[in-house]
PDB file of C-alpha atoms and ligand atoms in Angstrom:
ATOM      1  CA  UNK A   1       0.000   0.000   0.000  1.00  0.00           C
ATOM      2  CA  UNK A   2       1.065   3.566  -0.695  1.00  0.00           C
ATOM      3  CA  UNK A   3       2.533   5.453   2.336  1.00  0.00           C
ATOM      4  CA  UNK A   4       1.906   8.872   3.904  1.00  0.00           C
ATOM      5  CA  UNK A   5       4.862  11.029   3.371  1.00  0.00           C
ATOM      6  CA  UNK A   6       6.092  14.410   4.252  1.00  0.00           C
ATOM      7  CA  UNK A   7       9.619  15.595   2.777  1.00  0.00           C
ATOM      8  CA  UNK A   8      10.828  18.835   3.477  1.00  0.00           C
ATOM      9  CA  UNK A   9      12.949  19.964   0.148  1.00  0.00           C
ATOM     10  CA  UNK A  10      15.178  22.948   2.016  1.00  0.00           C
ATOM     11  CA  UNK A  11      16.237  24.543  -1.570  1.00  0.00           C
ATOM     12  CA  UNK A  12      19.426  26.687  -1.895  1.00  0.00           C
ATOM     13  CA  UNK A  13      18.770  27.532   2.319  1.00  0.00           C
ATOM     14  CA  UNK A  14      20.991  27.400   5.926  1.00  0.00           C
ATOM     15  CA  UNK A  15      24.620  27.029   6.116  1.00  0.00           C
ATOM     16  CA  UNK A  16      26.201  23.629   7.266  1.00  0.00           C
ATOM     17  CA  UNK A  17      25.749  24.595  10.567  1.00  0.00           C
ATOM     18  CA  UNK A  18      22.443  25.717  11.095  1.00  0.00           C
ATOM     19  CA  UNK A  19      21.115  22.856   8.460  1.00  0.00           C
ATOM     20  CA  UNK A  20      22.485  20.251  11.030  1.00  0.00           C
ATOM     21  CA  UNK A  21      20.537  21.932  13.742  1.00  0.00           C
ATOM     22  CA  UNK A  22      17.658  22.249  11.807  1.00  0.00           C
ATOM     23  CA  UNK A  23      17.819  18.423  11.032  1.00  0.00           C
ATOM     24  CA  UNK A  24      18.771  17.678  14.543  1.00  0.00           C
ATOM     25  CA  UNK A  25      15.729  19.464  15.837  1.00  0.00           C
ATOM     26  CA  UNK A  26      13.330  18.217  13.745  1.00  0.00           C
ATOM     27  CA  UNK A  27      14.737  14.420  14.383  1.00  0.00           C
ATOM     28  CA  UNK A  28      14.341  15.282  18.528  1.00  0.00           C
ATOM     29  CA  UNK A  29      10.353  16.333  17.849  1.00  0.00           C
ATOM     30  CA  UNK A  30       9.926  13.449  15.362  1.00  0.00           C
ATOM     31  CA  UNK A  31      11.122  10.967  17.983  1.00  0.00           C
ATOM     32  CA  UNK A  32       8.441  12.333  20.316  1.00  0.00           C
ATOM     33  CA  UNK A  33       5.537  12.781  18.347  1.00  0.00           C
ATOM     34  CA  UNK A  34       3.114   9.764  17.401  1.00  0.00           C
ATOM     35  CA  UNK A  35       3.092   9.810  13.349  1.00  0.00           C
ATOM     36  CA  UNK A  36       1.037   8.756  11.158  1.00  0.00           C
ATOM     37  CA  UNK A  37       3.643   9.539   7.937  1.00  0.00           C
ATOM     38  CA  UNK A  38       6.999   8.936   7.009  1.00  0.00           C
ATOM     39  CA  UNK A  39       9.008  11.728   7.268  1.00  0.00           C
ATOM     40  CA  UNK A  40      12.270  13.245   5.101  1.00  0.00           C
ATOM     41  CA  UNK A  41      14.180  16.171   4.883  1.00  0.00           C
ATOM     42  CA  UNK A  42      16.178  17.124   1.374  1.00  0.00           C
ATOM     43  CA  UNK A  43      19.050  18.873   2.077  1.00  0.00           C
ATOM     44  CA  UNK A  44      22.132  20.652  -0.492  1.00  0.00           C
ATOM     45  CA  UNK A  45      24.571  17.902  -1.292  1.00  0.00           C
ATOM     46  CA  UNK A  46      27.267  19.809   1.223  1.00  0.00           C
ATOM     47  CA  UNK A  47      24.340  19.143   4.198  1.00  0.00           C
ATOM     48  CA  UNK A  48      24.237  15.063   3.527  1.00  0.00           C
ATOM     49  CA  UNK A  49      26.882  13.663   5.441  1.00  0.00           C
ATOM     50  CA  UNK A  50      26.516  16.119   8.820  1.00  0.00           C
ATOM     51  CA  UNK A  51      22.689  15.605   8.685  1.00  0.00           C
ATOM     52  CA  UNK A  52      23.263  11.931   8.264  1.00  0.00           C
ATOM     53  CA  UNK A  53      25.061  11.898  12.043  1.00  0.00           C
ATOM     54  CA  UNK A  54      22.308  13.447  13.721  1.00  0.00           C
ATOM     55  CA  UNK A  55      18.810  11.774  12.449  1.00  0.00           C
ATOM     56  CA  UNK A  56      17.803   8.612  12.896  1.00  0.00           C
ATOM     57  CA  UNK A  57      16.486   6.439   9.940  1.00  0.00           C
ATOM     58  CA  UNK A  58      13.422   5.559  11.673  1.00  0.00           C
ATOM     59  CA  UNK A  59      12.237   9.557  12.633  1.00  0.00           C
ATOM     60  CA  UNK A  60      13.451  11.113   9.107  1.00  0.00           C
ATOM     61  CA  UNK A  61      14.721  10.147   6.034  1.00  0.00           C
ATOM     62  CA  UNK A  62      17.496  11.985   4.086  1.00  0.00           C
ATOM     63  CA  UNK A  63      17.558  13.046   0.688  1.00  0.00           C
ATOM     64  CA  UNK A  64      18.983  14.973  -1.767  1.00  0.00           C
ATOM     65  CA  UNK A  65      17.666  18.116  -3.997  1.00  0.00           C
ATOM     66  CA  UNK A  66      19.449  16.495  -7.544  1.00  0.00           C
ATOM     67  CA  UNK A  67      21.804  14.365  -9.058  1.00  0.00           C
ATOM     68  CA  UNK A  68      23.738  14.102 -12.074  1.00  0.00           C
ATOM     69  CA  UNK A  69      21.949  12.226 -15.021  1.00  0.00           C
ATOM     70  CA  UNK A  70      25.404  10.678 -15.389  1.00  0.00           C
ATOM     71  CA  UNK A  71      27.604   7.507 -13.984  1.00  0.00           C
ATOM     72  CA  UNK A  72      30.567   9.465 -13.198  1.00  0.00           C
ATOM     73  CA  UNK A  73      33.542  11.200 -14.810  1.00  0.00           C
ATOM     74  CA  UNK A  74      34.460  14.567 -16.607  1.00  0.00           C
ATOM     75  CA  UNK A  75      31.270  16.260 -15.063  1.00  0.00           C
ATOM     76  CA  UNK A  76      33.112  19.070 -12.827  1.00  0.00           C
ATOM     77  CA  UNK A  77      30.601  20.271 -10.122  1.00  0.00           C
ATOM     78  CA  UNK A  78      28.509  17.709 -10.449  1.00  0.00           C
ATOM     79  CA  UNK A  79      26.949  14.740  -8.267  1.00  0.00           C
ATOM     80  CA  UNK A  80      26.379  11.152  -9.113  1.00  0.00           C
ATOM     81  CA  UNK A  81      23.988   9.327  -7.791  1.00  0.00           C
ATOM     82  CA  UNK A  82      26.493   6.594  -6.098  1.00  0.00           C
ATOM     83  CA  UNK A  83      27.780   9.499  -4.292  1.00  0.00           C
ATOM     84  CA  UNK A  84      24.340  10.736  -3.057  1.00  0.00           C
ATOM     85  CA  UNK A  85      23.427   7.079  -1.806  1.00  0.00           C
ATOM     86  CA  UNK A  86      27.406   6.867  -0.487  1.00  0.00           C
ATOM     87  CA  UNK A  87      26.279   9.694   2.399  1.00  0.00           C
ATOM     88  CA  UNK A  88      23.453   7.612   3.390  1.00  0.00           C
ATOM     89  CA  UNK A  89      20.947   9.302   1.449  1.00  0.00           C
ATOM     90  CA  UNK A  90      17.799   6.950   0.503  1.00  0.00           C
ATOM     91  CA  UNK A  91      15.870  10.026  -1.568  1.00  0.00           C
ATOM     92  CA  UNK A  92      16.246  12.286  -4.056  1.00  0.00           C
ATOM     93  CA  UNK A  93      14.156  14.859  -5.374  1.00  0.00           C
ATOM     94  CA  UNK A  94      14.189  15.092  -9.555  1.00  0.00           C
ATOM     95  CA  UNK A  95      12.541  17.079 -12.077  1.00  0.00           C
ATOM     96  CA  UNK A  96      12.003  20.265  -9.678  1.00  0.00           C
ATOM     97  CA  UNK A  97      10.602  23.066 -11.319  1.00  0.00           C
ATOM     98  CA  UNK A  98      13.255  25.413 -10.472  1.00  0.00           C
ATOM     99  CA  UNK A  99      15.627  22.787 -11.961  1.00  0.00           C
ATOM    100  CA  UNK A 100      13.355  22.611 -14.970  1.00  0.00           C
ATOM    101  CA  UNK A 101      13.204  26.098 -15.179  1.00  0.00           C
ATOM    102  CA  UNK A 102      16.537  27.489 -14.392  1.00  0.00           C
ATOM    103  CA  UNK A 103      18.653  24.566 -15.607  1.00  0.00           C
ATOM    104  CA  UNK A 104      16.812  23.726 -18.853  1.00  0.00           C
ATOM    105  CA  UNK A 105      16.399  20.060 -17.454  1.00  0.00           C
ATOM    106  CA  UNK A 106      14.511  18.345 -19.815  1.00  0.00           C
ATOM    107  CA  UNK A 107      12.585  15.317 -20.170  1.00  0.00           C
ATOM    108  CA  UNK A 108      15.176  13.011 -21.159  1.00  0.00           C
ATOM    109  CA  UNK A 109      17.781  14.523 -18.788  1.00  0.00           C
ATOM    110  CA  UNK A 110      15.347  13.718 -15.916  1.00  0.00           C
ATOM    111  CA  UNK A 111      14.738   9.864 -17.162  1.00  0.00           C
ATOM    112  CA  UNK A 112      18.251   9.361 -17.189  1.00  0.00           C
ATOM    113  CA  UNK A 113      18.819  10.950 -13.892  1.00  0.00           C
ATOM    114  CA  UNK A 114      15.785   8.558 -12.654  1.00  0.00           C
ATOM    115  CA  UNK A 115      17.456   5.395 -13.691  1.00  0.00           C
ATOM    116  CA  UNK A 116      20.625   6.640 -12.395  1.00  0.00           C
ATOM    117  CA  UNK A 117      18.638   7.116  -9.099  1.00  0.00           C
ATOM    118  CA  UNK A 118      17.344   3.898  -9.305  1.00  0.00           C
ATOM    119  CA  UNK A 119      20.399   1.970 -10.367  1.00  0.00           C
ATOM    120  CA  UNK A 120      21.995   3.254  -7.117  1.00  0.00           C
ATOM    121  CA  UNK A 121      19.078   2.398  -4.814  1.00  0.00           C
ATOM    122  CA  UNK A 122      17.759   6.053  -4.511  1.00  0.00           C
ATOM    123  CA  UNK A 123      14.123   6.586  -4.397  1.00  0.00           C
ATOM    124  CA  UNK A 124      13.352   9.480  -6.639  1.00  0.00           C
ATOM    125  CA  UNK A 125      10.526  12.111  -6.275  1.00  0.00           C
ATOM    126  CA  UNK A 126       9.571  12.926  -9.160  1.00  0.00           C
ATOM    127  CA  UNK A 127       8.184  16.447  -9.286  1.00  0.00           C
ATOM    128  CA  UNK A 128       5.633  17.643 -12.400  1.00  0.00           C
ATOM    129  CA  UNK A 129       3.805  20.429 -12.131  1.00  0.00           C
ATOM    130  CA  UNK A 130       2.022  23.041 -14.867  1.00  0.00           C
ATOM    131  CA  UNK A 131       3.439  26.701 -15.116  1.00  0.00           C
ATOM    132  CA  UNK A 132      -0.176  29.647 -14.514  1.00  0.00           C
ATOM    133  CA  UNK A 133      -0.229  30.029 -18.209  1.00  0.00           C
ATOM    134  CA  UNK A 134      -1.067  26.536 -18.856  1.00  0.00           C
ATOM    135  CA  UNK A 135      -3.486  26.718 -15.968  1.00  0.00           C
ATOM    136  CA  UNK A 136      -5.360  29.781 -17.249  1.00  0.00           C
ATOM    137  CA  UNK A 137      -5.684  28.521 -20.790  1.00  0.00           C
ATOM    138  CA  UNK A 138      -6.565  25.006 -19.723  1.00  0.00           C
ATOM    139  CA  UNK A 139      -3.814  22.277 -20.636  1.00  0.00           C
ATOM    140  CA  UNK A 140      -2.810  21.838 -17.342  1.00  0.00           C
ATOM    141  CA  UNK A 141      -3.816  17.985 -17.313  1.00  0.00           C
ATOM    142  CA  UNK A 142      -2.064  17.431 -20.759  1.00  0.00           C
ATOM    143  CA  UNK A 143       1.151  19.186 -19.782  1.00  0.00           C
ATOM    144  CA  UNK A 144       0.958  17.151 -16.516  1.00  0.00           C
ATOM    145  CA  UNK A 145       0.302  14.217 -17.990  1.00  0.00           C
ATOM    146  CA  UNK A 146       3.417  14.594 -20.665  1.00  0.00           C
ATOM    147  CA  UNK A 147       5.992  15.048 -17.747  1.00  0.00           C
ATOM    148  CA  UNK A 148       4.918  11.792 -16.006  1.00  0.00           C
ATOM    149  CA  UNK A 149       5.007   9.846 -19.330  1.00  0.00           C
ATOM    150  CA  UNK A 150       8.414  10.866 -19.845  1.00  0.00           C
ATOM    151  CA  UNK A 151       9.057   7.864 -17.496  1.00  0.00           C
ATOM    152  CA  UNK A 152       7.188   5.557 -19.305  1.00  0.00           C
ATOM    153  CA  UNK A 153      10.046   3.632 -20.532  1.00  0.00           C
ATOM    154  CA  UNK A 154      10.728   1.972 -17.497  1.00  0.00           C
ATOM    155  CA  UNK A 155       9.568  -0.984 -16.004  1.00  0.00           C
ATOM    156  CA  UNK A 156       6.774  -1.108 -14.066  1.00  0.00           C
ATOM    157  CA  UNK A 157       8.956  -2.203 -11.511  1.00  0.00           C
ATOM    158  CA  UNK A 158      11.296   0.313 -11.270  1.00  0.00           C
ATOM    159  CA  UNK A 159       7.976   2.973 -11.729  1.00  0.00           C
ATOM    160  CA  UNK A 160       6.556   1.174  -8.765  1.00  0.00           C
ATOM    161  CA  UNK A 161       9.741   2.849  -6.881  1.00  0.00           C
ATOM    162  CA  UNK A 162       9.362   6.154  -7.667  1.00  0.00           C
ATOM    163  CA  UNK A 163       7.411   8.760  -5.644  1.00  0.00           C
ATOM    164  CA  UNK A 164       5.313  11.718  -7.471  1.00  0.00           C
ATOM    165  CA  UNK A 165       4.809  14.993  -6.307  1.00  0.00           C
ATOM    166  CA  UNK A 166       2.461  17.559  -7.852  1.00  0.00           C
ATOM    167  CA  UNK A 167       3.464  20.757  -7.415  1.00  0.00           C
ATOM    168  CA  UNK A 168       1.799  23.924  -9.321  1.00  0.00           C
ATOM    169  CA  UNK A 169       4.728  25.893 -10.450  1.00  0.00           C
ATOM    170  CA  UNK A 170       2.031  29.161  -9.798  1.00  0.00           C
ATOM    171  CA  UNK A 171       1.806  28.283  -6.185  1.00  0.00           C
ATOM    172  CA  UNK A 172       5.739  27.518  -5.035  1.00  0.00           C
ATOM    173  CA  UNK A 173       6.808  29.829  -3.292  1.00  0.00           C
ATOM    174  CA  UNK A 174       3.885  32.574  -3.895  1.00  0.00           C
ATOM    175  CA  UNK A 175       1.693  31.892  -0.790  1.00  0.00           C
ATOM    176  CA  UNK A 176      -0.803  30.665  -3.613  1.00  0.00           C
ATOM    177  CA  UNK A 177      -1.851  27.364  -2.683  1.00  0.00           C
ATOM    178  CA  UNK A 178      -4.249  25.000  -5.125  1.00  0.00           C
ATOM    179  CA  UNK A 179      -7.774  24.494  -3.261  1.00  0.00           C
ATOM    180  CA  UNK A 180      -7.770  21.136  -2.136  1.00  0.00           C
ATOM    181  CA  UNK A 181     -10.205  20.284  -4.635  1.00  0.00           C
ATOM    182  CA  UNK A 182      -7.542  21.069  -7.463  1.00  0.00           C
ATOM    183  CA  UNK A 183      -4.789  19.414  -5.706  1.00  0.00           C
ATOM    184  CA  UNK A 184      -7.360  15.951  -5.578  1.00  0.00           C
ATOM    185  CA  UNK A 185      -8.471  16.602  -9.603  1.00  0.00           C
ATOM    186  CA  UNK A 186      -5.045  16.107 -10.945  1.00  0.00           C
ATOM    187  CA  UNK A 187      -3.611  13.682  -8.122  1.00  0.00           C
ATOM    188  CA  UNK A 188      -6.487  11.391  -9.310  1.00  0.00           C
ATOM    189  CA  UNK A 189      -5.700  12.555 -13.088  1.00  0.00           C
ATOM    190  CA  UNK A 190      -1.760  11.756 -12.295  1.00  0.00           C
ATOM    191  CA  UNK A 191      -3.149   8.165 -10.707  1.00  0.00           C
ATOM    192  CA  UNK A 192      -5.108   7.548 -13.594  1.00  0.00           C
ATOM    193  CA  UNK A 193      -2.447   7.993 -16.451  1.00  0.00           C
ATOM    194  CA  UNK A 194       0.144   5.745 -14.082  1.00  0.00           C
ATOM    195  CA  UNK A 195      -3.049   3.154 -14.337  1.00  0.00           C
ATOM    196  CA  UNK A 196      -3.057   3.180 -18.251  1.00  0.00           C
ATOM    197  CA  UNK A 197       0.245   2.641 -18.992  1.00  0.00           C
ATOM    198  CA  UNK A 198       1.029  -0.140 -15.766  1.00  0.00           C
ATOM    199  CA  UNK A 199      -2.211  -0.777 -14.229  1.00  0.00           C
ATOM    200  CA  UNK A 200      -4.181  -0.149 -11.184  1.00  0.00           C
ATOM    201  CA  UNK A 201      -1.774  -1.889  -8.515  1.00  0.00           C
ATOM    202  CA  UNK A 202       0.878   0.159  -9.684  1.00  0.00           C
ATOM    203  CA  UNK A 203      -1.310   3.089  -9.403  1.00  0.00           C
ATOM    204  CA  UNK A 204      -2.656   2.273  -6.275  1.00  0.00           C
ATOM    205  CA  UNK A 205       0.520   2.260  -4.681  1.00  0.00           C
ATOM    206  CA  UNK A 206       2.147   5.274  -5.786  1.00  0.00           C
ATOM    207  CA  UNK A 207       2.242   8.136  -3.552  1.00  0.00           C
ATOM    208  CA  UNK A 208       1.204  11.134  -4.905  1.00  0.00           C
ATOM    209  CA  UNK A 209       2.443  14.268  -2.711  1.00  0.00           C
ATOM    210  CA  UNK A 210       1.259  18.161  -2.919  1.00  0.00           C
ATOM    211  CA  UNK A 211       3.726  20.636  -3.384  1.00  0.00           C
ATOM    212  CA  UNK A 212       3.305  24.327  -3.349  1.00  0.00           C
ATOM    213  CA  UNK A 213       3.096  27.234  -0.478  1.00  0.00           C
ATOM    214  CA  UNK A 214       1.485  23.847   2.067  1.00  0.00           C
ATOM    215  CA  UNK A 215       1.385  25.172   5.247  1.00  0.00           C
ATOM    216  CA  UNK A 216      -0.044  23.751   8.821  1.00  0.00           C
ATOM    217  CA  UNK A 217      -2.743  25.872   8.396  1.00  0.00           C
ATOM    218  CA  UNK A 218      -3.658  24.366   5.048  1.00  0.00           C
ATOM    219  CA  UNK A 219      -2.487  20.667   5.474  1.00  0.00           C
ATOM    220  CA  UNK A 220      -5.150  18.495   6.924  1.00  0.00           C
ATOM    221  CA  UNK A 221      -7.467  20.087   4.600  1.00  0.00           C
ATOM    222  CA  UNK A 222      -5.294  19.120   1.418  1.00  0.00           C
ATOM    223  CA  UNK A 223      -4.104  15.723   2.561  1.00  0.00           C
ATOM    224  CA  UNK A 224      -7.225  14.538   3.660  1.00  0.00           C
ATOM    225  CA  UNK A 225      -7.961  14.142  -0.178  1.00  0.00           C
ATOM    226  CA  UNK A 226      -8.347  10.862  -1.138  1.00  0.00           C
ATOM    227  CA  UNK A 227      -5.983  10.892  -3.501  1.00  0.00           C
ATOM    228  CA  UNK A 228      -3.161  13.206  -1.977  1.00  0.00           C
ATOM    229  CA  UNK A 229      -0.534  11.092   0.319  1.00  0.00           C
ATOM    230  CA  UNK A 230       0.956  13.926   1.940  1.00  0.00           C
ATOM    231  CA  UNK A 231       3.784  17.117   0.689  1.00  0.00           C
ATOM    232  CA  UNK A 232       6.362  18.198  -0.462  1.00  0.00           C
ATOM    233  CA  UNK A 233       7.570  21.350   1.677  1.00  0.00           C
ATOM    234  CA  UNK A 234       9.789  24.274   0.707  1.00  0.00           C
ATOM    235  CA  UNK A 235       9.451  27.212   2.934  1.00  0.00           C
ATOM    236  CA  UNK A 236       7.452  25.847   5.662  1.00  0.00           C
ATOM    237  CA  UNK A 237      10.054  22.815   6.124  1.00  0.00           C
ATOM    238  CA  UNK A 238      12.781  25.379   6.929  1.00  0.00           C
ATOM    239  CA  UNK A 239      11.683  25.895  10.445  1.00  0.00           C
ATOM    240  CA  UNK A 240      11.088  22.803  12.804  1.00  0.00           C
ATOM    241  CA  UNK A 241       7.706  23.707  14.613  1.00  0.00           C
ATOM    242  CA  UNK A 242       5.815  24.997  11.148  1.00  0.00           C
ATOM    243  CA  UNK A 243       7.101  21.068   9.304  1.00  0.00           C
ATOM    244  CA  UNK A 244       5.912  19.575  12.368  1.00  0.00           C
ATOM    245  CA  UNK A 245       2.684  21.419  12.106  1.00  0.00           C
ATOM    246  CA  UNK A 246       2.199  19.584   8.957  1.00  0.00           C
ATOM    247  CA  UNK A 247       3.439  16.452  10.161  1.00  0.00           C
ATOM    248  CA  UNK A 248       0.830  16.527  12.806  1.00  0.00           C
ATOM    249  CA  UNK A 249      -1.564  17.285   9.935  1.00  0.00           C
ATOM    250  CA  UNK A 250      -1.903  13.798   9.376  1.00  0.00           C
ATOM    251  CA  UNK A 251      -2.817  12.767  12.662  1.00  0.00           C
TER     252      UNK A 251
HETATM  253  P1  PGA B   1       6.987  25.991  -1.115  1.00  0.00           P
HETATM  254  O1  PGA B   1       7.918  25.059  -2.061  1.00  0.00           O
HETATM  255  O2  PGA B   1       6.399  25.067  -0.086  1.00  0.00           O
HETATM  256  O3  PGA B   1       7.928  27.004  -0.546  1.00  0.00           O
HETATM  257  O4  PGA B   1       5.946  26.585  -1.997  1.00  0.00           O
HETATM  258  C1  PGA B   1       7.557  23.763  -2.416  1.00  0.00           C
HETATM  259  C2  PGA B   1       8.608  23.163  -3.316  1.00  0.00           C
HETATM  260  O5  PGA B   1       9.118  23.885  -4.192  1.00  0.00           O
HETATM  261  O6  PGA B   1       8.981  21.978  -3.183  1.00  0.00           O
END
């Protein structure tokens, strides 16, 4: 069955120091707290290692933001996936819209960087999400729909591994959420493209996460959609009582 999840995704934010008290603090109130969600925190590459000391694996999960669409080699400034997993990372976020946006990653870029993921035992979340134009002039579900079967070519094995997250470019980072009622349309749309291509038990089991200005306030009312399975949190995941607000949303 598909989990609950909640993954903060800390962007280009906190120096070493204060990242590591940041993930310490959150692992401390974790630990305390019954949960009804797994929980994981997606730090800069320079954060992995240093976060890794102070969480436990079964509080919060570590991830990383990206990873290189390549094995290794001539790639200066880049990071593999083998070195991501080598910290004792288990997640990694791909397809971002920032990366999209500000890094031209493309389509194939981000399958490659999936099965590089997934060749290295990283599970990816795989972020889509439609820009405001192509929610004003309707072709939000279609341009949706193209970035999730840009993954189509692999098994439905290794799909089974992934985890999506919607996340409306217009509302990251704005303080312009989707209603809860939009978030639910395309989950279920996302859900039922997965079904058509590797069936409903495939579908069934993938969590779908909301991405997008999700705040405590706004939380319960979002994930108790049927077909929403918890967040993916910029801002909000930045300070420890506001993620666990959201954490808590669940329960
Ligand atoms: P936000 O970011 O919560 O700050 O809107 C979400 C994201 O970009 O993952």
């Amino acid at each position: 069955m598909r989990k609950n999840i909640v993954a903060g995704n800390w962007k280009m934010n906190t120096t070493l120091d204060e990242g590591v008290e940041l993930a310490n603090e959150i692992n401390e109130k974790v630990k305390g707290i019954k949960r009804n969600c797994e929980v994981i925190i997606c730090v800069p590459f320079t954060h992995l290692t240093s976060v890794n000391a102070v969480i436990e694996s079964e509080n919060v999960a570590l991830g990383a933001e990206n990873c290189s669409e390549h094995d290794k080699g001539a790639y200066t400034g880049e990071v593999s996936a083998a070195m991501v997993k080598s910290t004792g990372a288990t997640h990694v976020i791909l397809g971002h819209s920032e990366r999209r946006q500000y890094f031209g990653e493309n389509n194939e870029q981000l399958l490659a960087k999936t099965r590089q993921a997934l060749a290295n035992g990283l599970t990816p979340i795989f972020c889509v999400g439609e820009v405001l134009e192509d929610r004003e002039n309707g072709s939000y579900n279609d341009v949706v729909e193209g970035q999730v079967e840009a993954l189509f070519d692999l098994t439905a094995e290794d799909f089974g591994k992934l985890v999506i997250a919607y996340e409306p470019v217009w509302a990251i980072g704005t303080g312009k959420t989707a209603t809860a009622d939009q978030a639910q349309d395309m989950h279920a749309h996302i859900r039922k493209v997965i079904e058509g291509k590797y069936g409903k038990d495939v579908a069934d089991n993938t969590s779908i996460l909301y991405g997008g200005s999700c705040k405590p306030e706004n939380a319960k009312e979002i994930f108790s959609k049927p077909d929403v399975d918890g967040g993916l949190i910029g801002g909000a995941a930045l300070k420890a009582d506001s993620f666990m607000g959201i954490i808590e949303a669940f329960n």
